Amino acid sequence: MRRGDTNGTRSRGFTLVELMAVVATIGILAAIALPNFQIWIDHQRMNAAAGDIAGTLQLARLKAVNTSKDVYIDFAPVNGASDRFFTAYVDTDGNGAYDAGEELVDDVAMDATLGGREGVMLRPTVFYGVPAGVTRDPLNQVIVADGIDFGAGQNDVRFRRNGTANSGFVFLRNARDEAYAVEVNAVGKVRVWRRVQGAWR
């Protein structure tokens, strides 16, 4: 028996060929998993963006009831353009428009600024609108071009002091042609829809 042997066997390290085989196997597994991981991330961003909007709408409704003032969520606050941004405010003077100094809905984390307005930016890779070929909303009405419609082409939701609202939809899409719709009905109820296999569910 040689010195250092135990039970007649010698311990040895990995050969270069074995190490290269392990690295190649890890590389192949990563190449298979990475695209699926990116799909999962994009889906989670869409789901979170729909949740952000639905949560803001529900908080705005509560604020309207609690303050006995109209509360607006504006999805195109800067020059009427919907730039992946929205804001929520209490219409203190009742004129139906945001004025400097009006209170923002304080329970909403408004961590972005656009055109001097504080608000919420949609998650990365999420946009207003629907994928090409999607033309009808969950109620079978025609979807407007910018994907935001709260009646008569309005880009904002108004929650009244009794909790009712102007009904409509905000549509969300991503580059993978996923689509979500956030609905507000006339009594102020909020619902999130997802387009699955060609149908809203």
mmCIF file of C-alpha atoms in Angstrom:
data_model
loop_
_atom_site.group_PDB
_atom_site.id
_atom_site.type_symbol
_atom_site.label_atom_id
_atom_site.label_comp_id
_atom_site.label_asym_id
_atom_site.label_seq_id
_atom_site.Cartn_x
_atom_site.Cartn_y
_atom_site.Cartn_z
ATOM 1 C CA MET A 1 0.000 0.000 0.000
ATOM 2 C CA ARG A 2 1.303 3.436 -0.906
ATOM 3 C CA ARG A 3 1.537 6.244 1.549
ATOM 4 C CA GLY A 4 -1.643 8.316 1.543
ATOM 5 C CA ASP A 5 -3.829 5.512 0.224
ATOM 6 C CA THR A 6 -6.887 4.599 2.262
ATOM 7 C CA ASN A 7 -8.534 1.227 1.815
ATOM 8 C CA GLY A 8 -6.435 0.622 -1.280
ATOM 9 C CA THR A 9 -7.940 3.539 -3.284
ATOM 10 C CA ARG A 10 -6.483 6.877 -4.269
ATOM 11 C CA SER A 11 -8.532 10.065 -4.312
ATOM 12 C CA ARG A 12 -8.101 12.185 -7.411
ATOM 13 C CA GLY A 13 -9.517 15.491 -8.708
ATOM 14 C CA PHE A 14 -11.553 16.259 -11.826
ATOM 15 C CA THR A 15 -9.850 16.020 -15.178
ATOM 16 C CA LEU A 16 -10.054 18.943 -17.580
ATOM 17 C CA VAL A 17 -12.391 16.954 -19.847
ATOM 18 C CA GLU A 18 -14.792 16.255 -16.973
ATOM 19 C CA LEU A 19 -14.780 19.908 -15.939
ATOM 20 C CA MET A 20 -15.472 21.027 -19.525
ATOM 21 C CA ALA A 21 -18.366 18.554 -19.751
ATOM 22 C CA VAL A 22 -19.936 19.996 -16.585
ATOM 23 C CA VAL A 23 -19.531 23.584 -17.851
ATOM 24 C CA ALA A 24 -21.056 22.634 -21.228
ATOM 25 C CA THR A 25 -24.018 20.958 -19.507
ATOM 26 C CA ILE A 26 -24.638 24.061 -17.378
ATOM 27 C CA GLY A 27 -24.439 26.221 -20.515
ATOM 28 C CA ILE A 28 -26.988 24.084 -22.364
ATOM 29 C CA LEU A 29 -29.390 24.112 -19.414
ATOM 30 C CA ALA A 30 -29.043 27.905 -19.098
ATOM 31 C CA ALA A 31 -29.710 28.373 -22.829
ATOM 32 C CA ILE A 32 -32.917 26.356 -22.477
ATOM 33 C CA ALA A 33 -34.089 28.035 -19.265
ATOM 34 C CA LEU A 34 -33.239 31.691 -20.016
ATOM 35 C CA PRO A 35 -35.935 32.366 -22.664
ATOM 36 C CA ASN A 36 -38.577 30.781 -20.428
ATOM 37 C CA PHE A 37 -37.374 32.893 -17.522
ATOM 38 C CA GLN A 38 -37.715 36.063 -19.647
ATOM 39 C CA ILE A 39 -41.258 35.065 -20.637
ATOM 40 C CA TRP A 40 -42.062 34.577 -16.951
ATOM 41 C CA ILE A 41 -40.602 38.018 -16.070
ATOM 42 C CA ASP A 42 -42.628 39.746 -18.816
ATOM 43 C CA HIS A 43 -45.799 38.006 -17.643
ATOM 44 C CA GLN A 44 -45.155 39.006 -14.023
ATOM 45 C CA ARG A 45 -44.640 42.641 -15.076
ATOM 46 C CA MET A 46 -47.980 42.632 -16.909
ATOM 47 C CA ASN A 47 -49.728 41.056 -13.965
ATOM 48 C CA ALA A 48 -48.150 43.566 -11.561
ATOM 49 C CA ALA A 49 -49.030 46.551 -13.778
ATOM 50 C CA ALA A 50 -52.674 45.459 -13.940
ATOM 51 C CA GLY A 51 -52.601 45.051 -10.155
ATOM 52 C CA ASP A 52 -51.070 48.522 -9.708
ATOM 53 C CA ILE A 53 -53.853 50.118 -11.736
ATOM 54 C CA ALA A 54 -56.632 48.089 -10.096
ATOM 55 C CA GLY A 55 -55.269 48.909 -6.634
ATOM 56 C CA THR A 56 -55.051 52.621 -7.446
ATOM 57 C CA LEU A 57 -58.634 52.623 -8.702
ATOM 58 C CA GLN A 58 -59.866 50.962 -5.514
ATOM 59 C CA LEU A 59 -57.924 53.411 -3.319
ATOM 60 C CA ALA A 60 -59.292 56.342 -5.319
ATOM 61 C CA ARG A 61 -62.857 55.120 -4.824
ATOM 62 C CA LEU A 62 -62.274 54.845 -1.071
ATOM 63 C CA LYS A 63 -60.767 58.336 -1.012
ATOM 64 C CA ALA A 64 -63.794 59.768 -2.817
ATOM 65 C CA VAL A 65 -66.192 58.194 -0.331
ATOM 66 C CA ASN A 66 -64.112 59.187 2.723
ATOM 67 C CA THR A 67 -63.507 62.812 1.681
ATOM 68 C CA SER A 68 -66.894 63.401 -0.004
ATOM 69 C CA LYS A 69 -65.000 64.839 -2.987
ATOM 70 C CA ASP A 70 -64.521 63.638 -6.535
ATOM 71 C CA VAL A 71 -61.274 61.742 -7.137
ATOM 72 C CA TYR A 72 -59.759 61.333 -10.602
ATOM 73 C CA ILE A 73 -57.296 58.863 -12.041
ATOM 74 C CA ASP A 74 -55.861 60.432 -15.174
ATOM 75 C CA PHE A 75 -54.180 58.085 -17.650
ATOM 76 C CA ALA A 76 -53.097 60.864 -20.019
ATOM 77 C CA PRO A 77 -52.208 63.777 -17.714
ATOM 78 C CA VAL A 78 -49.639 65.481 -19.946
ATOM 79 C CA ASN A 79 -51.026 67.034 -23.140
ATOM 80 C CA GLY A 80 -53.635 64.294 -23.405
ATOM 81 C CA ALA A 81 -50.977 61.737 -24.336
ATOM 82 C CA SER A 82 -50.900 58.350 -22.651
ATOM 83 C CA ASP A 83 -47.199 57.850 -21.987
ATOM 84 C CA ARG A 84 -47.209 54.698 -19.824
ATOM 85 C CA PHE A 85 -48.028 56.988 -16.891
ATOM 86 C CA PHE A 86 -50.999 57.777 -14.666
ATOM 87 C CA THR A 87 -51.797 59.942 -11.666
ATOM 88 C CA ALA A 88 -54.570 60.160 -9.068
ATOM 89 C CA TYR A 89 -55.795 63.317 -7.329
ATOM 90 C CA VAL A 90 -58.627 64.758 -5.248
ATOM 91 C CA ASP A 91 -60.531 67.414 -7.212
ATOM 92 C CA THR A 92 -60.703 69.865 -4.308
ATOM 93 C CA ASP A 93 -62.282 72.751 -6.224
ATOM 94 C CA GLY A 94 -64.664 70.519 -8.201
ATOM 95 C CA ASN A 95 -63.684 71.819 -11.645
ATOM 96 C CA GLY A 96 -62.948 68.368 -13.113
ATOM 97 C CA ALA A 97 -59.279 69.113 -13.779
ATOM 98 C CA TYR A 98 -56.013 68.951 -11.874
ATOM 99 C CA ASP A 99 -54.896 72.279 -10.423
ATOM 100 C CA ALA A 100 -51.581 73.008 -8.720
ATOM 101 C CA GLY A 101 -51.792 72.223 -5.033
ATOM 102 C CA GLU A 102 -54.618 69.704 -5.268
ATOM 103 C CA GLU A 103 -54.107 66.676 -3.059
ATOM 104 C CA LEU A 104 -52.783 63.479 -4.574
ATOM 105 C CA VAL A 105 -54.200 60.152 -3.455
ATOM 106 C CA ASP A 106 -51.732 59.636 -0.631
ATOM 107 C CA ASP A 107 -51.986 55.853 -0.348
ATOM 108 C CA VAL A 108 -50.655 55.435 -3.898
ATOM 109 C CA ALA A 109 -46.856 55.265 -4.279
ATOM 110 C CA MET A 110 -46.317 57.983 -6.889
ATOM 111 C CA ASP A 111 -42.618 57.582 -7.528
ATOM 112 C CA ALA A 112 -42.390 59.048 -11.032
ATOM 113 C CA THR A 113 -42.744 62.505 -12.570
ATOM 114 C CA LEU A 114 -43.871 63.395 -16.085
ATOM 115 C CA GLY A 115 -44.342 66.951 -17.314
ATOM 116 C CA GLY A 116 -44.170 68.231 -13.741
ATOM 117 C CA ARG A 117 -46.900 65.852 -12.544
ATOM 118 C CA GLU A 118 -46.305 63.190 -9.911
ATOM 119 C CA GLY A 119 -47.651 59.768 -10.708
ATOM 120 C CA VAL A 120 -46.992 56.121 -11.422
ATOM 121 C CA MET A 121 -45.016 54.798 -14.399
ATOM 122 C CA LEU A 122 -46.070 51.447 -15.818
ATOM 123 C CA ARG A 123 -43.696 48.515 -15.347
ATOM 124 C CA PRO A 124 -40.912 48.081 -17.942
ATOM 125 C CA THR A 125 -42.108 46.475 -21.218
ATOM 126 C CA VAL A 126 -45.781 47.245 -20.400
ATOM 127 C CA PHE A 127 -47.753 49.720 -22.530
ATOM 128 C CA TYR A 128 -51.306 51.009 -22.883
ATOM 129 C CA GLY A 129 -53.217 49.396 -25.733
ATOM 130 C CA VAL A 130 -53.879 45.917 -27.115
ATOM 131 C CA PRO A 131 -51.992 43.601 -29.482
ATOM 132 C CA ALA A 132 -52.779 43.782 -33.190
ATOM 133 C CA GLY A 133 -55.957 41.927 -34.044
ATOM 134 C CA VAL A 134 -57.661 42.481 -30.677
ATOM 135 C CA THR A 135 -60.571 44.803 -31.435
ATOM 136 C CA ARG A 136 -63.260 44.024 -28.833
ATOM 137 C CA ASP A 137 -63.323 44.527 -25.070
ATOM 138 C CA PRO A 138 -64.748 41.975 -22.591
ATOM 139 C CA LEU A 139 -68.214 43.522 -23.121
ATOM 140 C CA ASN A 140 -67.831 43.130 -26.919
ATOM 141 C CA GLN A 141 -67.470 46.874 -27.528
ATOM 142 C CA VAL A 142 -64.887 48.289 -29.960
ATOM 143 C CA ILE A 143 -61.565 49.161 -28.279
ATOM 144 C CA VAL A 144 -60.296 52.711 -28.876
ATOM 145 C CA ALA A 145 -56.866 53.193 -30.448
ATOM 146 C CA ASP A 146 -54.942 54.281 -27.339
ATOM 147 C CA GLY A 147 -56.452 51.535 -25.161
ATOM 148 C CA ILE A 148 -57.972 53.925 -22.604
ATOM 149 C CA ASP A 149 -61.690 54.651 -22.746
ATOM 150 C CA PHE A 150 -63.968 55.910 -20.011
ATOM 151 C CA GLY A 151 -66.778 57.177 -22.216
ATOM 152 C CA ALA A 152 -66.784 59.847 -24.912
ATOM 153 C CA GLY A 153 -63.050 59.385 -25.456
ATOM 154 C CA GLN A 154 -62.166 60.304 -21.873
ATOM 155 C CA ASN A 155 -58.769 59.221 -20.561
ATOM 156 C CA ASP A 156 -59.661 59.597 -16.901
ATOM 157 C CA VAL A 157 -61.895 57.920 -14.341
ATOM 158 C CA ARG A 158 -63.971 60.042 -12.000
ATOM 159 C CA PHE A 159 -65.021 58.502 -8.704
ATOM 160 C CA ARG A 160 -67.866 60.449 -7.138
ATOM 161 C CA ARG A 161 -68.407 60.900 -3.413
ATOM 162 C CA ASN A 162 -70.968 58.063 -3.432
ATOM 163 C CA GLY A 163 -68.418 55.635 -4.949
ATOM 164 C CA THR A 164 -69.906 55.533 -8.447
ATOM 165 C CA ALA A 165 -67.742 56.161 -11.500
ATOM 166 C CA ASN A 166 -67.748 56.707 -15.234
ATOM 167 C CA SER A 167 -67.357 53.165 -16.525
ATOM 168 C CA GLY A 168 -64.681 52.030 -18.924
ATOM 169 C CA PHE A 169 -61.441 50.172 -19.500
ATOM 170 C CA VAL A 170 -57.671 50.539 -19.451
ATOM 171 C CA PHE A 171 -55.951 48.003 -21.698
ATOM 172 C CA LEU A 172 -52.373 46.819 -21.255
ATOM 173 C CA ARG A 173 -50.113 44.952 -23.671
ATOM 174 C CA ASN A 174 -46.514 43.815 -23.979
ATOM 175 C CA ALA A 175 -44.220 42.743 -26.819
ATOM 176 C CA ARG A 176 -45.284 39.112 -26.341
ATOM 177 C CA ASP A 177 -48.878 40.024 -27.279
ATOM 178 C CA GLU A 178 -50.227 39.433 -23.796
ATOM 179 C CA ALA A 179 -53.242 41.595 -23.011
ATOM 180 C CA TYR A 180 -54.930 42.651 -19.788
ATOM 181 C CA ALA A 181 -57.961 44.882 -19.271
ATOM 182 C CA VAL A 182 -58.776 46.744 -16.069
ATOM 183 C CA GLU A 183 -62.484 47.567 -15.930
ATOM 184 C CA VAL A 184 -64.365 50.063 -13.792
ATOM 185 C CA ASN A 185 -68.145 49.725 -13.889
ATOM 186 C CA ALA A 186 -70.750 52.385 -13.135
ATOM 187 C CA VAL A 187 -71.038 51.474 -9.446
ATOM 188 C CA GLY A 188 -67.255 51.738 -9.041
ATOM 189 C CA LYS A 189 -66.417 48.041 -8.974
ATOM 190 C CA VAL A 190 -62.969 47.201 -10.378
ATOM 191 C CA ARG A 191 -62.218 43.992 -12.263
ATOM 192 C CA VAL A 192 -59.071 42.718 -14.003
ATOM 193 C CA TRP A 193 -59.450 40.688 -17.201
ATOM 194 C CA ARG A 194 -56.772 38.678 -19.012
ATOM 195 C CA ARG A 195 -56.899 37.599 -22.642
ATOM 196 C CA VAL A 196 -56.301 33.857 -22.846
ATOM 197 C CA GLN A 197 -56.544 31.827 -26.075
ATOM 198 C CA GLY A 198 -58.450 34.566 -27.877
ATOM 199 C CA ALA A 199 -61.000 35.278 -25.136
ATOM 200 C CA TRP A 200 -61.230 37.686 -22.185
ATOM 201 C CA ARG A 201 -61.362 35.849 -18.861
#
